[in-house]
Tab-separated table of C-alpha atoms in Angstrom:
chain	number	residue	atom	x	y	z
A	1	MET	CA	-0.001	0.069	0.082
A	2	THR	CA	2.821	2.361	0.888
A	3	ALA	CA	4.738	1.657	-2.451
A	4	ARG	CA	1.672	2.244	-4.445
A	5	SER	CA	0.722	5.564	-2.687
A	6	SER	CA	4.284	6.756	-3.124
A	7	TYR	CA	4.483	5.985	-6.916
A	8	PRO	CA	2.798	9.288	-8.068
A	9	LYS	CA	4.954	11.266	-5.718
A	10	GLY	CA	8.039	9.591	-7.302
A	11	VAL	CA	6.690	10.376	-10.803
A	12	ALA	CA	6.227	14.045	-9.664
A	13	LYS	CA	9.559	14.366	-8.011
A	14	ARG	CA	11.332	13.018	-11.336
A	15	GLU	CA	9.420	15.413	-13.415
A	16	GLU	CA	10.463	18.423	-11.059
A	17	ILE	CA	14.009	17.329	-11.257
A	18	LEU	CA	13.852	17.412	-15.034
A	19	GLY	CA	12.321	20.897	-14.966
A	20	VAL	CA	14.958	22.126	-12.461
A	21	THR	CA	17.785	20.569	-14.664
A	22	LEU	CA	16.652	22.545	-17.725
A	23	GLU	CA	16.617	25.762	-15.594
A	24	ILE	CA	20.198	25.184	-14.289
A	25	PHE	CA	21.484	24.106	-17.783
A	26	GLY	CA	19.931	27.372	-19.155
A	27	ARG	CA	21.631	29.439	-16.512
A	28	GLU	CA	24.971	27.582	-16.020
A	29	GLY	CA	25.540	25.724	-19.280
A	30	GLU	CA	26.522	22.070	-19.644
A	31	ARG	CA	30.016	22.379	-18.021
A	32	ASN	CA	28.742	23.998	-14.793
A	33	THR	CA	25.534	22.054	-14.457
A	34	THR	CA	26.334	19.465	-11.801
A	35	LEU	CA	24.374	16.801	-10.064
A	36	ARG	CA	24.982	18.267	-6.714
A	37	MET	CA	23.567	21.675	-7.826
A	38	VAL	CA	20.500	19.920	-9.333
A	39	ALA	CA	20.066	17.920	-6.054
A	40	LYS	CA	20.215	21.074	-3.976
A	41	GLU	CA	17.599	23.096	-6.072
A	42	SER	CA	15.441	19.966	-6.336
A	43	ARG	CA	15.520	19.656	-2.512
A	44	ILE	CA	16.663	16.183	-2.601
A	45	SER	CA	19.859	14.434	-1.461
A	46	LEU	CA	22.523	13.593	-4.051
A	47	THR	CA	22.019	9.890	-3.252
A	48	GLY	CA	18.281	10.379	-3.587
A	49	LEU	CA	18.914	12.110	-7.028
A	50	MET	CA	21.083	9.231	-8.284
A	51	HIS	CA	18.406	6.950	-7.444
A	52	TYR	CA	16.566	8.449	-10.340
A	53	PHE	CA	19.479	9.241	-12.549
A	54	GLU	CA	22.795	7.514	-12.610
A	55	SER	CA	24.894	10.375	-14.081
A	56	LYS	CA	24.589	13.925	-15.359
A	57	ASP	CA	24.591	12.603	-19.042
A	58	HIS	CA	21.698	10.288	-18.304
A	59	LEU	CA	19.824	13.141	-16.547
A	60	LEU	CA	20.351	15.575	-19.513
A	61	THR	CA	19.197	12.971	-21.840
A	62	GLU	CA	16.119	12.199	-20.002
A	63	VAL	CA	15.184	15.972	-20.190
A	64	LEU	CA	15.078	15.629	-23.925
A	65	ARG	CA	13.045	12.419	-23.796
A	66	ALA	CA	10.554	14.342	-21.513
A	67	ASN	CA	10.306	17.028	-24.060
A	68	ASP	CA	9.668	14.324	-26.844
A	69	ARG	CA	6.935	12.485	-24.737
A	70	ALA	CA	5.134	15.886	-24.227
A	71	ALA	CA	5.401	16.753	-28.023
A	72	GLU	CA	4.202	13.306	-28.966
A	73	VAL	CA	1.040	13.635	-26.849
A	74	ARG	CA	0.416	16.817	-28.528
A	75	PHE	CA	0.882	15.263	-32.007
A	76	ARG	CA	-1.443	12.231	-31.172
A	77	ALA	CA	-4.021	14.204	-29.435
A	78	PRO	CA	-7.452	14.602	-31.250
A	79	GLY	CA	-7.768	18.010	-32.928
A	80	GLY	CA	-3.878	18.375	-32.759
A	81	VAL	CA	-1.671	19.394	-35.750
A	82	HIS	CA	-0.904	16.199	-37.592
A	83	ASP	CA	0.988	17.662	-40.487
A	84	PRO	CA	4.604	16.951	-39.598
A	85	GLY	CA	6.055	20.011	-41.267
A	86	GLU	CA	3.577	22.276	-39.384
A	87	PHE	CA	4.053	20.311	-36.001
A	88	LEU	CA	7.793	20.760	-36.243
A	89	ALA	CA	7.474	24.492	-37.070
A	90	ARG	CA	5.390	24.834	-34.106
A	91	ALA	CA	7.799	22.975	-31.931
A	92	LEU	CA	10.506	25.330	-32.918
A	93	THR	CA	8.360	28.293	-31.999
A	94	VAL	CA	8.163	26.824	-28.528
A	95	ASN	CA	11.891	26.066	-28.567
A	96	ALA	CA	12.594	29.814	-29.560
A	97	ALA	CA	11.103	30.984	-26.329
A	98	ASN	CA	13.423	28.961	-24.364
A	99	ALA	CA	16.883	29.018	-25.628
A	100	ALA	CA	17.988	26.218	-23.125
A	101	ARG	CA	16.021	23.681	-24.954
A	102	VAL	CA	17.817	24.471	-28.174
A	103	ARG	CA	21.284	24.544	-26.604
A	104	LEU	CA	20.718	21.237	-24.682
A	105	TYR	CA	19.440	19.443	-27.939
A	106	VAL	CA	22.507	20.781	-29.976
A	107	THR	CA	24.910	19.972	-27.096
A	108	LEU	CA	23.639	16.444	-26.768
A	109	ALA	CA	23.333	15.790	-30.498
A	110	ALA	CA	27.182	16.468	-30.764
A	111	ALA	CA	27.877	14.230	-27.678
A	112	SER	CA	25.542	11.488	-29.227
A	113	THR	CA	28.284	10.605	-31.840
A	114	ASP	CA	29.966	8.638	-28.989
A	115	PRO	CA	28.216	5.219	-28.958
A	116	ALA	CA	28.892	5.145	-25.222
A	117	HIS	CA	27.052	8.299	-24.391
A	118	PRO	CA	23.429	7.760	-23.238
A	119	ALA	CA	22.306	10.347	-25.850
A	120	HIS	CA	23.550	7.906	-28.681
A	121	THR	CA	20.668	5.656	-28.236
A	122	TYR	CA	18.112	8.440	-27.700
A	123	PHE	CA	18.959	10.138	-30.924
A	124	ARG	CA	19.104	6.901	-32.891
A	125	GLU	CA	15.522	6.109	-31.671
A	126	ARG	CA	14.400	9.617	-32.152
A	127	PHE	CA	15.446	9.853	-35.689
A	128	ALA	CA	13.962	6.459	-36.528
A	129	LEU	CA	10.631	7.306	-35.020
A	130	LEU	CA	10.558	10.847	-36.675
A	131	ARG	CA	11.415	9.293	-40.081
A	132	ALA	CA	8.844	6.649	-39.870
A	133	THR	CA	6.091	9.020	-38.621
A	134	ILE	CA	6.861	11.635	-41.421
A	135	ALA	CA	7.107	8.804	-44.118
A	136	GLU	CA	3.764	7.205	-42.893
A	137	HIS	CA	1.934	10.498	-43.149
A	138	LEU	CA	3.319	11.183	-46.635
A	139	GLU	CA	2.368	7.679	-47.729
A	140	SER	CA	-1.018	8.139	-46.447
A	141	GLU	CA	-1.328	11.653	-48.334
A	142	GLN	CA	-0.270	9.813	-51.493
A	143	ARG	CA	-2.966	7.029	-51.091
A	144	ALA	CA	-5.568	9.731	-50.528
A	145	GLY	CA	-4.243	11.733	-53.636
A	146	ARG	CA	-3.204	14.722	-51.681
A	147	ALA	CA	0.527	14.372	-52.345
A	148	SER	CA	2.546	13.636	-55.474
A	149	SER	CA	3.018	10.072	-56.341
A	150	GLY	CA	6.419	10.992	-57.366
A	151	LEU	CA	7.350	11.921	-53.803
A	152	ASP	CA	9.931	9.754	-51.981
A	153	PRO	CA	8.493	9.755	-48.412
A	154	HIS	CA	11.708	8.374	-46.841
A	155	PHE	CA	13.976	10.925	-48.324
A	156	THR	CA	11.576	13.654	-47.674
A	157	ALA	CA	11.371	12.621	-43.846
A	158	SER	CA	15.237	12.657	-43.604
A	159	ALA	CA	15.495	16.015	-45.346
A	160	LEU	CA	12.890	17.736	-43.090
A	161	ILE	CA	14.634	16.243	-40.063
A	162	ALA	CA	17.955	17.575	-41.210
A	163	ALA	CA	16.463	21.026	-42.027
A	164	THR	CA	14.895	21.201	-38.448
A	165	ASP	CA	18.041	20.257	-36.718
A	166	GLY	CA	20.126	22.470	-38.890
A	167	ILE	CA	18.046	25.559	-38.345
A	168	GLN	CA	18.253	25.247	-34.668
A	169	LEU	CA	22.142	25.037	-34.808
A	170	GLN	CA	22.139	28.355	-36.915
A	171	TRP	CA	19.515	30.074	-34.634
A	172	LEU	CA	22.000	29.771	-31.790
A	173	SER	CA	24.447	31.882	-33.608
A	174	ASP	CA	21.656	34.165	-35.038
A	175	PRO	CA	18.471	34.361	-32.902
A	176	ASP	CA	16.936	36.622	-35.528
A	177	ILE	CA	16.440	33.654	-37.799
A	178	ASP	CA	12.646	32.666	-37.796
A	179	MET	CA	13.079	28.903	-37.321
A	180	ALA	CA	9.395	27.971	-37.740
A	181	GLU	CA	9.116	29.926	-41.082
A	182	GLN	CA	12.385	28.328	-42.281
A	183	VAL	CA	11.050	24.847	-41.587
A	184	ARG	CA	7.562	25.664	-43.280
A	185	ARG	CA	9.326	26.809	-46.483
A	186	VAL	CA	11.495	23.639	-46.459
A	187	TRP	CA	8.446	21.567	-46.007
A	188	ARG	CA	6.531	23.229	-48.877
A	189	LYS	CA	9.480	22.804	-51.192
A	190	LEU	CA	9.918	19.249	-50.315
A	191	THR	CA	6.320	18.287	-50.759
A	192	ALA	CA	5.552	20.366	-53.832
A	193	ALA	CA	4.750	18.453	-57.059
A	194	PRO	CA	7.907	17.981	-59.101
A	195	GLY	CA	8.047	20.148	-62.253
A	196	PRO	CA	8.767	18.770	-65.695
A	197	SER	CA	12.747	19.258	-65.288
A	198	ASP	CA	12.593	17.564	-61.971
A	199	ALA	CA	10.727	14.709	-63.318
A	200	ASP	CA	13.093	14.346	-66.195
A	201	ALA	CA	16.145	14.450	-63.922
A	202	SER	CA	14.685	11.737	-61.743
A	203	ARG	CA	14.675	9.445	-64.724
A	204	THR	CA	18.323	9.923	-65.741
């Protein structure tokens, strides 16, 4: 009975820790964000914090996972935006309001090239899910006659993800960039019906 009643408190504490971590990361940067600091501002012992997260790298990676879970709920919700290009554009609008999210994402994207880093698995799974979701949407649009039959859903999915990640990196250097509008324009270009020259080139 005690374990069952404490479970929601444990989930709530974990979510609180993730929120505190993002705040500290935004204020202190990756190098100066420490587990001890997170524990102090989360009002929990260091031992208690490590019960939830075994290392700083795991903790930072879980912050990204939590953001993705919230985004997926919005995407799957009835009445939500189900067009992938528009959904990602709106997600970047949210990110632009909190630069810490973008800095954390870009920082861990670079770190994830090391297979031993916890973010390596996160990014591999994230990219696979995004590619599949976008490709499935486009294939459905093709079957319904709303998208060109000449469109390559898998290439288009990869290209959209590349544009979304790339514009976030550029935005960190130039916050005047409208990330959402850039992604919308890329999406429109990628999904536009190919012209005669494009069709001819694809057959060569």
